[in-house]
Amino acid sequence: MTRAERITADWLEAPSSRAVMAALEAARKDASRYVGGSVRNTLRGLPADDVDIATQLTPPETVSALEAAGIRVIPTGIEHGTVTAFYKGVPIEVTTLRRDVETDGRRAVVAFTQDWAEDAARRDFRMNAIYAGPEGQLYEVVPGSIEDAIAGRVIFIGEADQRLIEDYLRILRFYRFNAWYGAGIDEAGQAACARQREGLKKIAAERIWKELKRTLAAPDPSTALMAMEEAGVMGILLPGATAAFLPGLIEVEAAHGLAADPMQRLMAMLPRRPSNMSEAASALRLSNQEAARLHAWADPALGHMLGLGQSARREAFYRFTPQAVLDRALIEAASGGEDKLAPILQDKSAWTRPVFPIGGDDALAAGLKGPDIGKRLHTLEEAWIASGFRLSREDLLSRLK
């Protein structure tokens, strides 16, 4: 794509964009511009996930302008100049131009400004500091930003170390943007991330996992994750993790037509030991469901069952869930082990978890009491599983007596 002076896109013509921008323009002409991901993605020929507007209007002026046009406004981050406009249910964030007054690596104290250059200077990457007027006319406040967006170059605005000291989460954003858009890791940015990596210890684990998950969801994040490892950033987040097996995983995914799964890609980077699963779940503050999935994948008993044929595979489905079986087989194939995915995928799509046909009421009716109920039901469930789930309710009831 060649250098553009104007962009065209569906989101520019959307009723929500038109209505919000018209309301802001009515308050003060030429004071508001689109900015960020929607402009960047359009230059790259990609769909826009959301629409953001930067404005010279103060937050109270913004609210007044939108409400005067009958547009609902929520003060989602008004202390930092941001409100969210809802036009027929479609959200658009509107933020007053600002400059940083004070930062601590996590939060910033800002002052509002009328200067587009000051607003651009506080952003992270040059490709994110491109503004577009109501009709798509481009404003390149930071030299080189349009070419960066078109080429996929992820380059910090100004001094990279200073951008990172302002917000250490930008270290992970650097690798995420490289995973999704990168045309090669910028050496200056990589070096700055290595120098500032200790600052990530100040960032909440939930924010780190959210950013890492988005990186892992890219079509092929291998290069970005390996750069993260080389910079020592991975060692701060997940000691012992490696991106070495990610290229193999990407190949296996492609061979079987599997969609990117951040959890599976996380598994591919971790040593498969229960202690590592607990450490990773704690370090990233994973949800209970995510942590359980990690532990199931790493269970030694699961690996033993994968190579024992369809009967054992279905037993594994029952004991560990089909997802756990798929996770284990996929990561083993990516690590150079035997590719057992085809029969697992076929079985998984047709398998419905059977319901153990007897329960506590049946045991009580058979005269069992106390701890004997649980022990007897467990024994019978094991026999039912061993039969390939074929023992009937009548067979099991007869064994209760």
XYZ file of C-alpha atoms in Angstrom:
401
model
C 0.000 0.000 0.000
C 1.410 3.411 -0.931
C 1.442 6.586 1.106
C -2.123 7.844 1.585
C -3.475 11.336 2.271
C -6.995 10.175 2.989
C -8.630 6.937 4.088
C -11.996 5.440 3.237
C -13.674 2.813 5.388
C -17.097 1.541 6.378
C -16.596 2.745 9.946
C -16.143 6.326 8.727
C -19.576 6.173 7.119
C -21.276 4.320 9.976
C -24.238 6.181 11.500
C -22.598 6.035 14.953
C -19.351 7.636 13.728
C -21.218 10.246 11.724
C -23.537 11.170 14.585
C -20.851 11.444 17.279
C -18.444 13.371 15.084
C -21.222 15.722 13.907
C -22.140 16.491 17.521
C -18.525 17.346 18.354
C -18.100 19.403 15.177
C -21.238 21.366 15.998
C -19.637 22.455 19.267
C -16.352 23.479 17.628
C -15.359 22.874 14.033
C -12.089 21.063 13.228
C -11.519 20.269 16.903
C -12.025 16.496 16.723
C -10.281 13.681 14.841
C -10.348 9.906 14.726
C -7.236 8.294 16.163
C -5.635 4.976 17.037
C -6.558 1.480 15.960
C -9.298 2.317 13.484
C -6.990 4.620 11.503
C -3.995 2.273 11.781
C -5.943 -0.814 10.723
C -7.537 0.970 7.785
C -4.097 1.955 6.511
C -3.121 -1.711 6.770
C -6.253 -2.912 5.002
C -7.634 -4.552 8.140
C -11.051 -4.204 9.806
C -11.353 -1.771 12.711
C -12.245 -3.294 16.063
C -13.428 -0.026 17.588
C -13.548 3.698 16.914
C -11.842 6.337 19.068
C -11.961 10.095 18.749
C -9.522 12.678 20.117
C -10.832 16.190 20.689
C -9.713 19.631 21.773
C -13.008 19.999 23.632
C -12.719 19.719 27.399
C -14.562 16.812 29.037
C -17.495 19.044 30.133
C -17.693 20.505 26.625
C -17.650 17.011 25.148
C -20.455 15.827 27.402
C -22.550 18.920 26.645
C -22.049 18.550 22.893
C -23.048 14.897 22.868
C -26.043 15.329 25.152
C -27.240 18.289 23.068
C -27.368 15.894 20.107
C -29.354 13.341 22.124
C -26.417 10.941 22.426
C -26.033 8.991 25.658
C -22.737 9.630 27.478
C -20.991 7.583 30.184
C -17.981 9.171 32.008
C -15.889 5.986 31.765
C -12.557 7.696 32.482
C -13.401 11.340 32.775
C -10.515 12.085 35.167
C -8.247 11.220 32.236
C -10.476 13.002 29.742
C -12.362 9.988 28.382
C -16.101 9.560 27.974
C -17.956 6.892 26.027
C -20.689 7.965 23.645
C -23.414 5.438 22.836
C -25.269 5.968 19.582
C -27.990 3.346 19.161
C -25.972 1.005 21.352
C -22.658 1.480 19.503
C -19.871 2.765 21.801
C -17.300 5.330 20.711
C -14.657 6.616 23.125
C -13.987 10.357 23.015
C -10.888 11.656 24.792
C -9.688 15.209 25.301
C -6.156 15.917 24.073
C -3.760 15.513 26.983
C -0.166 15.447 28.100
C 1.412 13.540 30.966
C 2.271 15.548 34.054
C 3.432 12.669 36.250
C 3.773 8.901 35.768
C 4.842 6.010 37.986
C 4.976 3.209 35.434
C 1.357 2.206 36.056
C -0.806 5.335 36.223
C -0.459 8.827 34.854
C -1.557 12.255 36.023
C -2.576 14.201 32.924
C -3.282 17.774 31.960
C -5.548 18.668 29.062
C -4.134 20.498 26.085
C -5.094 22.002 22.743
C -1.882 20.806 21.105
C -2.124 17.757 18.820
C 1.634 17.260 18.993
C 1.568 17.055 22.807
C -1.224 14.487 22.635
C 0.670 12.425 20.062
C 3.910 12.581 22.056
C 2.388 10.722 25.012
C 1.216 7.773 22.895
C 3.203 4.550 22.615
C 3.976 3.730 18.966
C 4.191 5.948 15.934
C 1.619 3.811 14.091
C -0.908 4.627 16.844
C -0.463 8.400 16.625
C -2.142 8.987 13.256
C -5.220 11.224 13.236
C -8.003 11.359 10.647
C -10.565 14.085 10.121
C -14.328 13.543 9.738
C -13.957 12.759 6.033
C -10.865 10.582 6.456
C -8.204 13.203 5.746
C -4.956 12.136 7.434
C -2.847 14.182 9.831
C 0.683 12.940 10.412
C 1.749 14.635 13.636
C 4.643 12.220 14.246
C 6.924 11.954 11.189
C 7.007 8.457 9.706
C 3.860 7.247 11.412
C 1.848 6.638 8.236
C 4.676 4.669 6.620
C 5.071 2.686 9.855
C 1.401 1.720 9.850
C 1.466 0.652 6.210
C 4.690 -1.346 6.613
C 3.869 -2.800 10.037
C 6.809 -1.214 11.834
C 6.323 -1.055 15.601
C 8.488 1.871 16.713
C 8.186 3.851 19.939
C 7.493 7.562 19.753
C 10.538 9.521 20.853
C 12.764 7.894 23.467
C 11.721 4.257 23.938
C 12.942 4.014 27.534
C 10.906 7.070 28.508
C 7.745 5.640 26.912
C 8.244 2.437 28.933
C 8.978 4.218 32.204
C 5.675 6.056 31.749
C 3.816 2.734 31.532
C 5.664 -0.570 31.824
C 2.755 -2.457 30.273
C 3.959 -0.956 26.991
C 6.703 -3.602 27.053
C 4.052 -6.255 26.443
C 2.220 -4.033 23.985
C 5.442 -3.820 21.974
C 5.460 -7.597 21.566
C 1.706 -7.823 20.998
C 1.801 -5.271 18.204
C 4.766 -7.075 16.675
C 2.841 -10.361 16.849
C -0.126 -8.868 14.995
C 1.465 -6.276 12.723
C 5.226 -6.511 12.994
C 7.501 -6.435 9.971
C 10.531 -7.287 12.114
C 11.473 -6.441 15.694
C 12.806 -2.884 16.044
C 16.271 -3.174 17.626
C 15.988 0.028 19.662
C 12.599 -1.012 21.026
C 13.866 -4.508 21.828
C 16.867 -3.114 23.693
C 14.688 -0.722 25.697
C 12.320 -3.547 26.688
C 15.314 -5.551 27.911
C 16.570 -2.608 29.984
C 13.174 -1.847 31.517
C 11.859 -5.398 32.001
C 12.015 -5.261 35.808
C 9.299 -2.604 35.682
C 6.776 -5.303 34.778
C 6.889 -6.386 38.426
C 4.871 -3.253 39.176
C 2.026 -4.293 36.856
C -0.968 -6.281 38.116
C -0.900 -9.938 37.052
C -4.400 -9.688 35.574
C -3.267 -6.919 33.215
C -0.208 -8.919 32.215
C -2.265 -12.024 31.381
C -4.784 -9.972 29.408
C -1.967 -8.532 27.283
C -0.124 -11.838 26.931
C -3.327 -13.620 25.958
C -3.940 -11.122 23.178
C -0.382 -11.692 21.952
C -0.826 -15.458 21.968
C -4.028 -15.099 19.929
C -2.153 -13.655 16.920
C -1.989 -15.892 13.837
C 1.719 -16.577 14.420
C 3.231 -14.921 17.514
C 6.404 -17.036 17.412
C 8.824 -14.276 16.404
C 7.419 -11.834 18.947
C 7.457 -14.382 21.777
C 10.999 -15.475 20.969
C 12.075 -11.825 21.022
C 10.356 -11.473 24.387
C 12.325 -14.443 25.641
C 15.617 -13.085 24.273
C 15.025 -9.748 26.020
C 14.547 -11.508 29.365
C 10.937 -10.372 29.547
C 9.577 -13.919 29.526
C 11.808 -14.749 32.475
C 10.163 -11.971 34.471
C 6.653 -13.183 33.648
C 7.094 -16.960 33.601
C 10.504 -18.251 34.719
C 11.370 -21.418 32.808
C 8.982 -20.749 29.922
C 10.277 -20.904 26.353
C 8.839 -20.049 22.949
C 10.949 -22.717 21.237
C 8.002 -25.030 20.526
C 5.640 -22.350 19.216
C 6.653 -22.689 15.545
C 5.931 -26.425 15.723
C 2.566 -25.744 17.332
C 1.644 -23.264 14.589
C 2.458 -25.932 11.982
C 0.317 -28.567 13.705
C -2.572 -26.118 14.059
C -2.400 -25.348 10.344
C -2.162 -29.026 9.380
C -5.387 -29.818 11.254
C -7.256 -26.577 10.570
C -7.305 -25.611 14.254
C -7.948 -22.039 15.381
C -5.433 -20.221 17.545
C -5.966 -20.975 21.234
C -3.976 -18.801 23.694
C -4.209 -21.427 26.421
C -2.717 -24.141 24.227
C 0.067 -21.792 23.183
C 0.740 -21.010 26.831
C 0.967 -24.751 27.515
C 3.492 -25.132 24.707
C 5.785 -22.663 26.489
C 5.641 -24.268 29.946
C 7.531 -27.264 31.344
C 4.886 -29.960 31.846
C 5.112 -30.390 35.603
C 2.301 -29.854 38.124
C 4.438 -27.378 40.068
C 4.908 -25.263 36.936
C 1.161 -25.236 36.387
C 0.564 -23.886 39.872
C 3.293 -21.269 39.459
C 1.932 -20.107 36.096
C -1.645 -19.963 37.369
C -0.503 -17.853 40.304
C 1.843 -15.607 38.320
C -0.854 -14.752 35.769
C -3.823 -14.906 38.145
C -5.602 -17.313 35.824
C -9.280 -17.981 36.323
C -10.236 -21.223 38.081
C -11.301 -22.671 34.739
C -8.010 -21.737 33.057
C -5.960 -23.108 35.967
C -7.922 -26.373 35.932
C -7.254 -26.716 32.211
C -3.514 -26.311 32.772
C -3.470 -28.926 35.515
C -5.518 -31.411 33.460
C -3.170 -31.045 30.492
C -0.137 -31.722 32.695
C -1.579 -34.759 34.507
C 0.800 -37.719 33.906
C -2.110 -40.174 33.796
C -3.574 -38.391 30.797
C -0.463 -38.843 28.682
C -0.396 -42.589 29.393
C -3.983 -43.017 28.193
C -3.532 -41.275 24.830
C -1.718 -44.144 23.149
C -4.042 -46.979 24.234
C -6.712 -46.822 21.530
C -10.259 -45.551 21.253
C -11.556 -47.151 24.441
C -8.856 -45.521 26.569
C -9.321 -42.259 24.688
C -12.992 -42.141 25.572
C -12.168 -42.977 29.165
C -9.783 -40.007 29.086
C -12.583 -37.851 27.673
C -14.709 -38.825 30.662
C -12.028 -38.402 33.327
C -10.244 -35.330 31.970
C -12.644 -33.754 29.392
C -12.168 -33.885 25.598
C -10.497 -30.467 25.741
C -7.758 -31.780 28.027
C -7.165 -34.767 25.732
C -6.907 -32.474 22.709
C -4.590 -30.088 24.571
C -2.215 -32.895 25.539
C -2.127 -34.490 22.090
C -1.642 -31.145 20.354
C 1.274 -30.054 22.529
C 2.918 -33.463 22.250
C 2.675 -33.293 18.449
C 4.102 -29.759 18.484
C 7.016 -30.968 20.653
C 7.989 -33.610 18.111
C 5.898 -36.463 19.463
C 3.506 -38.655 17.501
C 0.612 -36.756 15.922
C -2.488 -38.424 17.390
C -4.844 -35.563 16.654
C -6.909 -36.905 13.764
C -8.704 -39.708 15.693
C -9.042 -37.449 18.751
C -10.703 -34.703 16.737
C -13.027 -37.229 15.107
C -13.970 -38.807 18.436
C -14.292 -35.452 20.192
C -16.852 -34.134 17.702
C -19.092 -37.179 18.105
C -18.664 -37.836 21.839
C -21.266 -36.987 24.459
C -20.319 -37.437 28.091
C -22.307 -40.381 29.513
C -24.069 -40.018 32.845
C -23.299 -42.570 35.550
C -26.715 -44.240 35.850
C -26.910 -44.750 39.631
C -26.448 -42.481 42.624
C -26.759 -41.964 46.343
C -30.485 -42.635 46.516
C -29.947 -46.042 44.924
C -27.246 -46.863 47.457
C -29.502 -45.872 50.352
C -32.303 -48.002 48.926
C -29.877 -50.922 48.810
C -29.185 -50.509 52.530
C -25.754 -48.865 52.380
C -24.862 -46.227 54.955
C -22.287 -43.526 55.648
C -18.838 -43.777 54.028
C -19.762 -47.094 52.434
C -22.000 -45.256 49.962
C -19.206 -43.223 48.430
C -16.761 -46.138 48.357
C -19.246 -48.502 46.747
C -20.392 -45.990 44.153
C -16.777 -45.225 43.259
C -16.023 -48.919 42.776
C -19.054 -49.369 40.570
C -18.267 -46.251 38.538
C -14.781 -47.632 37.866
C -16.320 -50.919 36.705
C -18.770 -48.995 34.493
C -15.915 -47.005 32.929
C -13.869 -50.193 32.403
C -16.827 -51.734 30.547
C -16.706 -48.907 28.051
C -19.734 -47.342 29.782
C -21.821 -50.340 28.683
C -22.944 -51.687 32.076
C -26.638 -50.872 32.393
C -28.414 -49.375 35.357
C -29.887 -52.814 36.102
C -26.413 -54.394 36.081
C -25.098 -51.769 38.473
C -28.098 -51.996 40.804
C -27.649 -55.749 41.046
C -24.071 -55.177 42.207
C -25.207 -52.804 44.936
C -27.009 -55.608 46.752
